Amino acid sequence: MAFAKAQVICEHRGTSLRTNLTRTLLIHVTEHLALLIALIGLLGISAQWLAWRLQVPAILFLLLIGLVAGPMTNLIRPDELFGDLLFPLVSLGVAVILFEGSLTLRLEEIKGHGNVVTHLVTIGVFVTWLSTGIITWWLLDISAEIAFLFGAVVTVTGPTVIVPLLRSVRPVASVANILRWEGILVDPIGALLAVLMFEFIVSGQQEGHTAWLFAKALLVGGGAGAGAALLLAHVLRHHLLPDYLHNVATLVWVLSVFALANTLQHESGLLAVTVMGMLLANLRQVQTDEILGFKESLSLLIIALLFIVLAARVELAQLLTLGPQALLVLLALMVLVRPLVVIICSAGAGLSWREKTLLAWIGPRGIVAAAVSAVFALQLESKGYPEAPLLVSLTFMVIMGTVVIQSATARPLAHWLGVTEPEPRGILVVGGNRVAQAIATALAEQGFSVLIADNDWQHIRAARMKNMATYFGHIVSQHADQHLDLVGIGRLFALSRQPSLNALACVRYRTEFGTGNVFFLTAPEEETAVRSDKRSVTPRLNGRRLFGTAVTFNCLATLLDDGAEIRATPLTETFDFNAYLQRYGGDVIPLFAVDDKDQLRIFTDEQTITLNPGWRIIALIPNKALGDTAKNG
């Protein structure tokens, strides 16, 4: 009896010990997993920042980080970290990226070139798939099934690589819009083609079965996307959701539509979210700007995480065993297949040979190709296809090759061809009053393009009399969105007398130019708001304050009425800023400086500018200082 009781106690203690050990191990693994996920996020954002500093696509650094953290050091092992959740999470991430990209596709942007895009995502996809499959089968010692599946996978380019590349290259609008539309639309179409090729392989090459799958995918994906877009548009139009739920509800809705479409028909989800985004972007009276801003930020994080995780799964040994023939496949894709596709699809479109050349050179592969190849390789390997792992290695070779080579060469090529937009040195000035015109004139005299926008015809007429570029209309109107020409413009100066208009302009164009390039001048109403916050605009709606807190609209207007002038003065070794102040006195108001690289520097209350020899200072010089200088010779 005592022995039995002792045995029960020992068994209980053993069970408790095992439970405690299991709990401790689970806590350790969970903490380790959380740390690695945080590390991946930190590395991803660091890569995005470094790419911004160096003006190159972030995918270069993301792939490098993934390769170093994965196969080179084994620091990150995605399959062990995420297990069966890896590819569902990847699929959901790709869905968000595609929805965000399609939400930027407005029909007016593609006017005149719609046929080119249509041909690229239909005829172009077919030509790319067929020619790539034949070349791969011929050059590499692999089966025709894997070769043509690889051809289907690499038909996609994608916004994750196209959009950053366009930011860096900055081609003319015709080329940029075609590439952006193609990159977004071709993702679901190429992914669908890859699914059909995969089903063709595993179903015993039954052509009728594959054709029926294609029809069902189009019907389910298109129908689900259109229905979801119309329903969400109705909710937004009739204000059935509070504003603070718009972003989160839209995100959940996108993921739900994607999952539902995939449940009804395998791999139709990408088509559904693309159709949904395109419809929302082009339906009237549907405000998507705030949703788009949220999705852009989310997409940046998702792209960073996905590229690092998928690159960490690459087997370097397989990459090295591909041999020189694999490099010939990459070369053929870039210099034979892509130019052939562009020649066929742009025939009769009115594009110049220079524009066609740049279109033919830019065709990097992105996250959809990586994700699709990884999913299919696992499934084929489980079905007994020994060549399946080569699919991932080949795809990542193409991704890395096209991104690295085209990122390094596309910008110089575009400059050589003369199909780039001018550097954004121009300034959009909101307000055509005397102060705004004086500042705009001084900047124009230094070679900066200036566009004055005002709703007051008298101001616009006065500016036009000085041969200045103008826009007559409200700066945040729908007409301005469609007709305001911002080519070459990279900054906003809100110089209106109305603080509310300045704030509206800053909010509207913050996403256009970046928060650091949006500035405002303290308006008359705001000068009296020091004693009362009720009349001042909240700082988060404004941009950066021009010229410091002491320099206001009324201050500049009064000085100009008294005969003050805005003048540019070169600085030298012997005539530095201190000598400049001694000549004109301490009442001079520095406004801008132009450095030795002809870049505009702006005096604000946030930073101090160190003026060097070879620079030019643009300042408002009071009438008294001008008179004293004239007397002293």
PDB file of C-alpha atoms in Angstrom, residues 449-572:
ATOM      1  CA  SER A 449      11.434  76.486 -61.613  1.00  0.00           C
ATOM      2  CA  VAL A 450       8.515  77.921 -59.660  1.00  0.00           C
ATOM      3  CA  LEU A 451       4.793  77.294 -60.100  1.00  0.00           C
ATOM      4  CA  ILE A 452       2.403  79.714 -58.378  1.00  0.00           C
ATOM      5  CA  ALA A 453      -1.071  78.361 -57.534  1.00  0.00           C
ATOM      6  CA  ASP A 454      -3.870  80.667 -56.405  1.00  0.00           C
ATOM      7  CA  ASN A 455      -7.635  80.957 -56.605  1.00  0.00           C
ATOM      8  CA  ASP A 456      -7.457  84.760 -56.901  1.00  0.00           C
ATOM      9  CA  TRP A 457      -7.383  85.884 -60.531  1.00  0.00           C
ATOM     10  CA  GLN A 458      -5.764  89.236 -59.694  1.00  0.00           C
ATOM     11  CA  HIS A 459      -2.811  87.448 -58.131  1.00  0.00           C
ATOM     12  CA  ILE A 460      -2.526  85.033 -61.033  1.00  0.00           C
ATOM     13  CA  ARG A 461      -2.657  87.842 -63.579  1.00  0.00           C
ATOM     14  CA  ALA A 462       0.076  89.764 -61.765  1.00  0.00           C
ATOM     15  CA  ALA A 463       2.271  86.667 -61.697  1.00  0.00           C
ATOM     16  CA  ARG A 464       1.713  86.009 -65.391  1.00  0.00           C
ATOM     17  CA  MET A 465       2.737  89.588 -66.160  1.00  0.00           C
ATOM     18  CA  LYS A 466       6.120  88.613 -64.665  1.00  0.00           C
ATOM     19  CA  ASN A 467       6.285  85.556 -66.965  1.00  0.00           C
ATOM     20  CA  MET A 468       5.847  83.112 -64.093  1.00  0.00           C
ATOM     21  CA  ALA A 469       4.221  79.685 -64.417  1.00  0.00           C
ATOM     22  CA  THR A 470       0.811  79.666 -62.730  1.00  0.00           C
ATOM     23  CA  TYR A 471      -2.143  77.485 -61.879  1.00  0.00           C
ATOM     24  CA  PHE A 472      -5.508  79.216 -61.465  1.00  0.00           C
ATOM     25  CA  GLY A 473      -7.714  77.197 -59.136  1.00  0.00           C
ATOM     26  CA  HIS A 474      -7.981  75.742 -55.677  1.00  0.00           C
ATOM     27  CA  ILE A 475      -4.822  73.843 -54.812  1.00  0.00           C
ATOM     28  CA  VAL A 476      -6.676  70.890 -53.247  1.00  0.00           C
ATOM     29  CA  SER A 477      -9.438  70.628 -55.853  1.00  0.00           C
ATOM     30  CA  GLN A 478     -10.148  67.602 -58.019  1.00  0.00           C
ATOM     31  CA  HIS A 479      -9.198  69.713 -61.031  1.00  0.00           C
ATOM     32  CA  ALA A 480      -5.774  70.316 -59.482  1.00  0.00           C
ATOM     33  CA  ASP A 481      -5.318  66.575 -58.944  1.00  0.00           C
ATOM     34  CA  GLN A 482      -5.947  65.962 -62.636  1.00  0.00           C
ATOM     35  CA  HIS A 483      -4.353  68.995 -64.301  1.00  0.00           C
ATOM     36  CA  LEU A 484      -1.650  70.404 -62.037  1.00  0.00           C
ATOM     37  CA  ASP A 485       1.669  69.648 -63.719  1.00  0.00           C
ATOM     38  CA  LEU A 486       4.171  68.697 -61.016  1.00  0.00           C
ATOM     39  CA  VAL A 487       6.923  67.399 -63.297  1.00  0.00           C
ATOM     40  CA  GLY A 488      10.255  68.558 -61.892  1.00  0.00           C
ATOM     41  CA  ILE A 489       8.692  69.954 -58.704  1.00  0.00           C
ATOM     42  CA  GLY A 490       9.889  68.585 -55.379  1.00  0.00           C
ATOM     43  CA  ARG A 491       8.891  71.134 -52.695  1.00  0.00           C
ATOM     44  CA  LEU A 492       5.840  73.018 -51.492  1.00  0.00           C
ATOM     45  CA  PHE A 493       5.893  76.529 -50.009  1.00  0.00           C
ATOM     46  CA  ALA A 494       2.517  77.420 -48.460  1.00  0.00           C
ATOM     47  CA  LEU A 495       2.609  81.244 -48.522  1.00  0.00           C
ATOM     48  CA  SER A 496      -1.094  82.055 -48.507  1.00  0.00           C
ATOM     49  CA  ARG A 497      -2.551  84.584 -46.074  1.00  0.00           C
ATOM     50  CA  GLN A 498      -5.038  81.882 -44.998  1.00  0.00           C
ATOM     51  CA  PRO A 499      -3.627  79.417 -42.422  1.00  0.00           C
ATOM     52  CA  SER A 500      -6.365  76.869 -43.162  1.00  0.00           C
ATOM     53  CA  LEU A 501      -5.434  76.809 -46.871  1.00  0.00           C
ATOM     54  CA  ASN A 502      -1.762  76.445 -45.989  1.00  0.00           C
ATOM     55  CA  ALA A 503      -2.572  73.505 -43.710  1.00  0.00           C
ATOM     56  CA  LEU A 504      -4.741  71.853 -46.380  1.00  0.00           C
ATOM     57  CA  ALA A 505      -1.984  72.209 -48.949  1.00  0.00           C
ATOM     58  CA  CYS A 506       0.602  70.765 -46.560  1.00  0.00           C
ATOM     59  CA  VAL A 507      -1.587  67.746 -45.768  1.00  0.00           C
ATOM     60  CA  ARG A 508      -2.456  67.151 -49.434  1.00  0.00           C
ATOM     61  CA  TYR A 509       1.092  67.363 -50.826  1.00  0.00           C
ATOM     62  CA  ARG A 510       2.925  65.754 -47.933  1.00  0.00           C
ATOM     63  CA  THR A 511       2.586  62.359 -49.591  1.00  0.00           C
ATOM     64  CA  GLU A 512       3.565  63.863 -52.953  1.00  0.00           C
ATOM     65  CA  PHE A 513       6.840  65.496 -51.899  1.00  0.00           C
ATOM     66  CA  GLY A 514       7.579  63.998 -48.481  1.00  0.00           C
ATOM     67  CA  THR A 515       7.127  65.585 -45.067  1.00  0.00           C
ATOM     68  CA  GLY A 516      10.610  67.130 -45.136  1.00  0.00           C
ATOM     69  CA  ASN A 517       9.832  69.047 -48.351  1.00  0.00           C
ATOM     70  CA  VAL A 518       6.599  70.765 -47.278  1.00  0.00           C
ATOM     71  CA  PHE A 519       6.966  74.240 -45.752  1.00  0.00           C
ATOM     72  CA  PHE A 520       4.666  77.023 -44.584  1.00  0.00           C
ATOM     73  CA  LEU A 521       4.960  80.677 -43.579  1.00  0.00           C
ATOM     74  CA  THR A 522       3.233  81.935 -40.438  1.00  0.00           C
ATOM     75  CA  ALA A 523       0.057  83.598 -41.728  1.00  0.00           C
ATOM     76  CA  PRO A 524      -1.452  86.843 -40.310  1.00  0.00           C
ATOM     77  CA  GLU A 525      -4.172  85.079 -38.308  1.00  0.00           C
ATOM     78  CA  GLU A 526      -1.601  82.798 -36.697  1.00  0.00           C
ATOM     79  CA  GLU A 527       0.531  85.709 -35.480  1.00  0.00           C
ATOM     80  CA  THR A 528      -2.169  86.668 -32.985  1.00  0.00           C
ATOM     81  CA  ALA A 529      -2.698  83.040 -31.965  1.00  0.00           C
ATOM     82  CA  VAL A 530       0.265  83.121 -29.605  1.00  0.00           C
ATOM     83  CA  ARG A 531      -2.120  84.280 -26.908  1.00  0.00           C
ATOM     84  CA  SER A 532      -4.860  81.851 -27.938  1.00  0.00           C
ATOM     85  CA  ASP A 533      -4.451  78.335 -29.347  1.00  0.00           C
ATOM     86  CA  LYS A 534      -8.051  78.433 -30.579  1.00  0.00           C
ATOM     87  CA  ARG A 535      -7.044  80.325 -33.732  1.00  0.00           C
ATOM     88  CA  SER A 536      -3.852  78.469 -34.599  1.00  0.00           C
ATOM     89  CA  VAL A 537      -3.680  75.437 -36.863  1.00  0.00           C
ATOM     90  CA  THR A 538      -2.488  72.310 -35.086  1.00  0.00           C
ATOM     91  CA  PRO A 539       1.219  71.781 -35.855  1.00  0.00           C
ATOM     92  CA  ARG A 540       0.746  68.216 -37.115  1.00  0.00           C
ATOM     93  CA  LEU A 541      -1.257  69.553 -40.088  1.00  0.00           C
ATOM     94  CA  ASN A 542       1.388  72.056 -41.138  1.00  0.00           C
ATOM     95  CA  GLY A 543       4.771  71.413 -42.659  1.00  0.00           C
ATOM     96  CA  ARG A 544       8.100  72.876 -41.620  1.00  0.00           C
ATOM     97  CA  ARG A 545       8.068  76.563 -40.642  1.00  0.00           C
ATOM     98  CA  LEU A 546       9.864  78.792 -43.129  1.00  0.00           C
ATOM     99  CA  PHE A 547      12.573  81.221 -41.964  1.00  0.00           C
ATOM    100  CA  GLY A 548      11.989  80.716 -38.214  1.00  0.00           C
ATOM    101  CA  THR A 549       9.265  81.648 -35.746  1.00  0.00           C
ATOM    102  CA  ALA A 550      10.152  85.382 -35.728  1.00  0.00           C
ATOM    103  CA  VAL A 551       9.679  85.749 -39.507  1.00  0.00           C
ATOM    104  CA  THR A 552       6.001  85.997 -40.375  1.00  0.00           C
ATOM    105  CA  PHE A 553       3.900  86.939 -43.367  1.00  0.00           C
ATOM    106  CA  ASN A 554       3.150  90.394 -41.973  1.00  0.00           C
ATOM    107  CA  CYS A 555       6.807  90.927 -41.148  1.00  0.00           C
ATOM    108  CA  LEU A 556       7.885  90.232 -44.739  1.00  0.00           C
ATOM    109  CA  ALA A 557       4.968  92.173 -46.233  1.00  0.00           C
ATOM    110  CA  THR A 558       5.742  95.261 -44.132  1.00  0.00           C
ATOM    111  CA  LEU A 559       9.427  95.206 -45.078  1.00  0.00           C
ATOM    112  CA  LEU A 560       8.628  94.787 -48.770  1.00  0.00           C
ATOM    113  CA  ASP A 561       6.177  97.716 -48.601  1.00  0.00           C
ATOM    114  CA  ASP A 562       8.976  99.798 -47.060  1.00  0.00           C
ATOM    115  CA  GLY A 563      11.263  99.105 -50.009  1.00  0.00           C
ATOM    116  CA  ALA A 564      13.127  96.002 -48.851  1.00  0.00           C
ATOM    117  CA  GLU A 565      14.454  93.685 -51.562  1.00  0.00           C
ATOM    118  CA  ILE A 566      15.247  89.997 -51.836  1.00  0.00           C
ATOM    119  CA  ARG A 567      18.748  89.676 -53.204  1.00  0.00           C
ATOM    120  CA  ALA A 568      21.220  86.872 -53.873  1.00  0.00           C
ATOM    121  CA  THR A 569      24.837  87.460 -52.860  1.00  0.00           C
ATOM    122  CA  PRO A 570      27.791  85.132 -53.552  1.00  0.00           C
ATOM    123  CA  LEU A 571      30.095  84.265 -50.665  1.00  0.00           C
ATOM    124  CA  THR A 572      33.846  83.841 -51.040  1.00  0.00           C
TER     125      THR A 572
END
